[in-house]
Amino acid sequence: MNKVLLIALAAFAVVACSDAPEPTTGLAAQDTPSQRPAGDTVPVAESPATADMTAAEPAEITIAAPAGQYQLDPNHASLHFSVRHLGVSNYVMRFTDFDVTMDLVPDDVTASTVSVTIDPTSVRTDYAGDYQGTHPDSPFASWDETLAQDEKFLNAAEHDSISFTSTGVVTTASGTLLVSGDLTMLGQTRPITLDVTLEGSEQAHPFTGAGLIGFSATGTFKRSDFGMTHLVTPPIVGDTVTVQFEGELLQVQANDQA
């Protein structure tokens, strides 16, 4: 019998630029006030394309990885997110400290679950400018620290974790998965849906012998839904945050739990 994988991820994140007008520190505006009023907290609606995929007969996804609990392999994973900057580009950021845990039940996809935790202080942008020189009044030493700690952004001092917990999965006719779940950020919890593609799986990792799965996940959410409205109006930084995950998960073995 073919096994069906449920997996997911989420993601999150949020960005923005500093109060200074220099272009290199900013992020971009995808949504204008006429498209999305700042502070509006209506959850993201399912797109017509998503509805069409779920209406057709779902495809069966064959995997080799066995049932069990899986943990992120941090050496083979990335999590980044982007927003529109000034309406002309996608500004990309990443997290360097995050974890994914999955309980895989291949023969009953609806019984599988996934959870994600992210350290907001691990946000990285590779900002190359003289941040302290151009922001002498900032209490933070770098642009990354500002994104992580400033109350207008991730406010890590008060909210030291971002999390995603799956609530359901749907297989599509195209062979992908739609994984729904709750994203919690800045003290707010909102539903989001991730598009997940199984990239591959193995019964046994060639070095560790554990089950192995690799997948991609992408999704979007509105940062204003979580109370982050800085620079949505005027439209300097887009409201829509696009999340992208790529990575591998390894089956947790008995000796790992000892």
Short mmCIF file of C-alpha atoms in Angstrom, two decimals:
data_model
loop_
_atom_site.label_atom_id
_atom_site.label_comp_id
_atom_site.label_asym_id
_atom_site.label_seq_id
_atom_site.Cartn_x
_atom_site.Cartn_y
_atom_site.Cartn_z
CA MET A 1 0.00 0.00 0.00
CA ASN A 2 1.34 3.44 -0.91
CA LYS A 3 2.06 5.64 2.02
CA VAL A 4 0.87 9.19 2.17
CA LEU A 5 2.90 11.90 3.78
CA LEU A 6 1.63 14.79 5.77
CA ILE A 7 4.05 17.44 6.59
CA ALA A 8 4.16 21.07 6.84
CA LEU A 9 5.65 24.06 8.04
CA ALA A 10 5.16 27.42 8.62
CA ALA A 11 6.49 30.26 8.74
CA PHE A 12 6.30 33.49 9.48
CA ALA A 13 8.03 36.32 9.86
CA VAL A 14 7.92 39.91 9.41
CA VAL A 15 10.05 42.68 8.34
CA ALA A 16 10.32 46.25 7.83
CA CYS A 17 12.74 48.98 7.36
CA SER A 18 14.05 51.50 9.81
CA ASP A 19 12.66 54.96 10.23
CA ALA A 20 15.55 56.40 8.23
CA PRO A 21 14.77 57.09 4.56
CA GLU A 22 17.78 55.31 3.14
CA PRO A 23 16.62 52.69 0.61
CA THR A 24 18.97 49.93 1.71
CA THR A 25 17.41 49.56 5.15
CA GLY A 26 13.86 49.34 4.02
CA LEU A 27 11.49 46.68 2.91
CA ALA A 28 8.83 46.99 0.30
CA ALA A 29 5.20 47.68 -0.13
CA GLN A 30 3.21 45.06 -1.93
CA ASP A 31 -0.12 46.13 -0.52
CA THR A 32 -1.50 49.62 -0.66
CA PRO A 33 -3.98 51.07 1.84
CA SER A 34 -6.74 50.73 -0.76
CA GLN A 35 -5.98 47.03 -1.06
CA ARG A 36 -5.58 46.31 2.63
CA PRO A 37 -6.30 48.78 5.45
CA ALA A 38 -3.57 48.79 8.07
CA GLY A 39 -4.56 46.87 11.18
CA ASP A 40 -7.29 44.87 9.44
CA THR A 41 -7.15 41.38 10.93
CA VAL A 42 -9.29 39.38 8.53
CA PRO A 43 -7.54 35.99 7.97
CA VAL A 44 -6.11 35.28 4.53
CA ALA A 45 -8.82 33.77 2.36
CA GLU A 46 -8.37 30.61 0.33
CA SER A 47 -7.51 31.47 -3.26
CA PRO A 48 -9.61 30.22 -6.22
CA ALA A 49 -6.60 28.17 -7.35
CA THR A 50 -6.43 26.47 -3.96
CA ALA A 51 -10.16 25.74 -4.05
CA ASP A 52 -9.81 24.21 -7.53
CA MET A 53 -6.98 21.94 -6.40
CA THR A 54 -8.95 20.57 -3.47
CA ALA A 55 -12.09 20.02 -5.56
CA ALA A 56 -10.43 17.49 -7.88
CA GLU A 57 -9.60 13.91 -6.92
CA PRO A 58 -6.51 14.08 -4.67
CA ALA A 59 -3.33 12.44 -5.87
CA GLU A 60 -1.58 9.73 -3.90
CA ILE A 61 1.94 10.49 -2.74
CA THR A 62 4.29 7.53 -2.34
CA ILE A 63 7.05 7.83 0.24
CA ALA A 64 9.73 5.52 1.53
CA ALA A 65 10.22 7.03 4.99
CA PRO A 66 8.67 5.01 7.83
CA ALA A 67 6.14 6.22 10.37
CA GLY A 68 7.43 7.93 13.49
CA GLN A 69 8.62 11.20 14.93
CA TYR A 70 10.91 13.37 12.83
CA GLN A 71 13.18 16.27 13.76
CA LEU A 72 14.72 18.98 11.63
CA ASP A 73 18.26 18.45 10.34
CA PRO A 74 19.51 22.02 10.92
CA ASN A 75 22.53 21.46 8.68
CA HIS A 76 20.28 20.95 5.66
CA ALA A 77 17.47 23.46 6.08
CA SER A 78 16.64 27.11 5.44
CA LEU A 79 13.77 29.38 6.39
CA HIS A 80 13.38 32.78 4.81
CA PHE A 81 10.69 35.31 4.18
CA SER A 82 10.23 38.37 2.04
CA VAL A 83 8.16 41.50 1.63
CA ARG A 84 7.84 44.05 -1.14
CA HIS A 85 10.13 47.06 -0.80
CA LEU A 86 9.01 50.37 -2.30
CA GLY A 87 6.97 48.35 -4.77
CA VAL A 88 10.05 47.48 -6.85
CA SER A 89 11.72 44.44 -5.25
CA ASN A 90 11.37 41.57 -2.79
CA TYR A 91 13.40 42.11 0.38
CA VAL A 92 14.54 38.73 1.73
CA MET A 93 15.41 37.81 5.31
CA ARG A 94 16.09 34.53 7.06
CA PHE A 95 16.03 32.86 10.48
CA THR A 96 19.06 30.91 11.64
CA ASP A 97 17.56 29.30 14.75
CA PHE A 98 14.36 27.31 14.25
CA ASP A 99 13.09 23.77 14.79
CA VAL A 100 10.54 21.52 13.13
CA THR A 101 8.99 18.42 14.72
CA MET A 102 6.74 16.08 12.78
CA ASP A 103 4.74 13.02 13.78
CA LEU A 104 4.37 11.10 10.53
CA VAL A 105 1.56 8.58 10.06
CA PRO A 106 1.98 7.59 6.39
CA ASP A 107 -1.13 5.40 6.24
CA ASP A 108 -3.40 8.09 7.74
CA VAL A 109 -2.43 11.50 6.52
CA THR A 110 -5.00 13.25 8.69
CA ALA A 111 -3.34 11.87 11.82
CA SER A 112 0.06 13.39 11.00
CA THR A 113 1.08 16.64 12.69
CA VAL A 114 3.85 19.20 12.49
CA SER A 115 5.00 22.00 14.75
CA VAL A 116 7.55 24.76 14.27
CA THR A 117 9.30 27.09 16.70
CA ILE A 118 11.43 30.08 15.71
CA ASP A 119 13.75 32.29 17.72
CA PRO A 120 12.99 35.86 16.55
CA THR A 121 16.43 37.06 17.65
CA SER A 122 17.97 34.88 14.93
CA VAL A 123 16.68 37.05 12.05
CA ARG A 124 19.46 37.87 9.58
CA THR A 125 19.54 40.31 6.64
CA ASP A 126 23.25 40.67 5.77
CA TYR A 127 22.81 44.42 6.06
CA ALA A 128 26.02 45.96 4.71
CA GLY A 129 25.53 49.62 5.61
CA ASP A 130 26.83 51.63 8.55
CA TYR A 131 23.73 51.20 10.67
CA GLN A 132 25.02 52.98 13.77
CA GLY A 133 26.40 55.82 11.66
CA THR A 134 23.11 56.40 9.87
CA HIS A 135 20.94 55.77 12.95
CA PRO A 136 22.77 57.52 15.81
CA ASP A 137 19.62 57.70 17.94
CA SER A 138 18.81 54.00 17.70
CA PRO A 139 19.21 52.01 20.93
CA PHE A 140 20.21 48.98 18.84
CA ALA A 141 23.63 48.14 17.46
CA SER A 142 22.52 46.71 14.11
CA TRP A 143 19.63 46.44 11.68
CA ASP A 144 19.17 42.76 12.58
CA GLU A 145 18.94 43.65 16.27
CA THR A 146 16.41 46.36 15.45
CA LEU A 147 14.21 43.91 13.55
CA ALA A 148 14.41 41.42 16.41
CA GLN A 149 13.97 43.75 19.37
CA ASP A 150 12.13 46.90 18.32
CA GLU A 151 8.50 47.07 19.47
CA LYS A 152 7.47 48.00 15.92
CA PHE A 153 8.87 44.72 14.61
CA LEU A 154 9.39 41.31 16.29
CA ASN A 155 9.62 42.68 19.85
CA ALA A 156 11.57 39.64 21.08
CA ALA A 157 11.91 40.98 24.62
CA GLU A 158 8.17 40.47 25.12
CA HIS A 159 7.57 37.68 22.60
CA ASP A 160 10.56 35.36 22.58
CA SER A 161 9.13 32.74 20.22
CA ILE A 162 7.21 32.43 16.97
CA SER A 163 5.35 29.15 16.48
CA PHE A 164 3.24 27.20 14.02
CA THR A 165 1.05 24.20 14.91
CA SER A 166 -0.72 22.24 12.21
CA THR A 167 -4.46 21.65 12.42
CA GLY A 168 -5.15 19.74 9.21
CA VAL A 169 -3.96 18.64 5.79
CA VAL A 170 -5.47 18.25 2.34
CA THR A 171 -3.91 16.39 -0.57
CA THR A 172 -4.38 18.02 -3.96
CA ALA A 173 -4.83 16.71 -7.47
CA SER A 174 -1.40 18.05 -8.40
CA GLY A 175 0.30 15.93 -5.74
CA THR A 176 1.04 18.70 -3.25
CA LEU A 177 -0.28 19.14 0.27
CA LEU A 178 -2.21 22.03 1.78
CA VAL A 179 -1.30 22.18 5.46
CA SER A 180 -3.43 24.41 7.65
CA GLY A 181 -2.35 25.56 11.07
CA ASP A 182 -2.13 28.29 13.68
CA LEU A 183 0.67 30.83 13.47
CA THR A 184 1.45 32.63 16.73
CA MET A 185 3.49 35.82 16.64
CA LEU A 186 3.55 39.00 18.73
CA GLY A 187 0.99 37.49 21.08
CA GLN A 188 -1.55 36.96 18.28
CA THR A 189 -2.66 33.64 16.77
CA ARG A 190 -4.03 33.49 13.24
CA PRO A 191 -4.77 30.60 10.81
CA ILE A 192 -2.56 30.20 7.73
CA THR A 193 -2.21 27.57 5.02
CA LEU A 194 1.07 26.30 3.57
CA ASP A 195 1.61 24.71 0.17
CA VAL A 196 3.93 21.75 0.76
CA THR A 197 5.80 19.65 -1.78
CA LEU A 198 7.49 16.37 -0.88
CA GLU A 199 10.93 16.56 -2.47
CA GLY A 200 12.00 13.03 -1.56
CA SER A 201 12.21 10.38 1.13
CA GLU A 202 14.30 7.39 2.12
CA GLN A 203 13.68 4.37 4.29
CA ALA A 204 17.14 4.79 5.81
CA HIS A 205 19.62 7.67 5.75
CA PRO A 206 22.91 6.42 4.22
CA PHE A 207 24.91 7.58 7.26
CA THR A 208 22.56 7.35 10.24
CA GLY A 209 20.12 4.64 9.18
CA ALA A 210 17.16 6.79 10.25
CA GLY A 211 14.18 7.58 8.07
CA LEU A 212 14.68 10.69 5.94
CA ILE A 213 12.28 13.20 4.36
CA GLY A 214 12.86 16.40 2.42
CA PHE A 215 10.23 18.97 1.53
CA SER A 216 9.52 22.53 0.44
CA ALA A 217 6.84 24.73 1.96
CA THR A 218 5.59 28.18 1.08
CA GLY A 219 2.78 30.42 2.22
CA THR A 220 1.78 34.00 2.94
CA PHE A 221 0.24 36.02 5.73
CA LYS A 222 -0.50 39.66 6.51
CA ARG A 223 1.81 41.14 9.13
CA SER A 224 -0.91 43.64 10.04
CA ASP A 225 -3.03 40.68 11.20
CA PHE A 226 -0.50 40.34 14.02
CA GLY A 227 -0.47 44.03 14.87
CA MET A 228 2.62 44.97 12.86
CA THR A 229 1.53 47.95 10.81
CA HIS A 230 4.76 50.00 10.71
CA LEU A 231 5.29 51.45 7.20
CA VAL A 232 2.24 49.74 5.72
CA THR A 233 0.95 53.31 5.40
CA PRO A 234 2.51 55.03 3.59
CA PRO A 235 3.20 51.98 1.41
CA ILE A 236 6.93 51.61 2.04
CA VAL A 237 6.95 48.01 3.27
CA GLY A 238 4.48 45.45 1.98
CA ASP A 239 1.90 43.96 4.31
CA THR A 240 2.12 40.50 2.74
CA VAL A 241 4.92 38.30 4.10
CA THR A 242 5.93 35.35 1.92
CA VAL A 243 7.42 32.37 3.78
CA GLN A 244 9.70 29.80 2.14
CA PHE A 245 11.12 26.66 3.77
CA GLU A 246 13.48 24.08 2.30
CA GLY A 247 14.88 21.24 4.35
CA GLU A 248 15.28 17.70 5.59
CA LEU A 249 13.89 15.92 8.64
CA LEU A 250 15.40 12.84 10.27
CA GLN A 251 13.48 10.13 12.08
CA VAL A 252 14.04 10.23 15.84
CA GLN A 253 15.61 6.93 16.90
CA ALA A 254 15.37 5.21 20.27
CA ASN A 255 18.92 6.14 21.26
CA ASP A 256 18.17 9.81 20.46
CA GLN A 257 15.43 9.83 23.09
CA ALA A 258 17.48 8.13 25.82
#
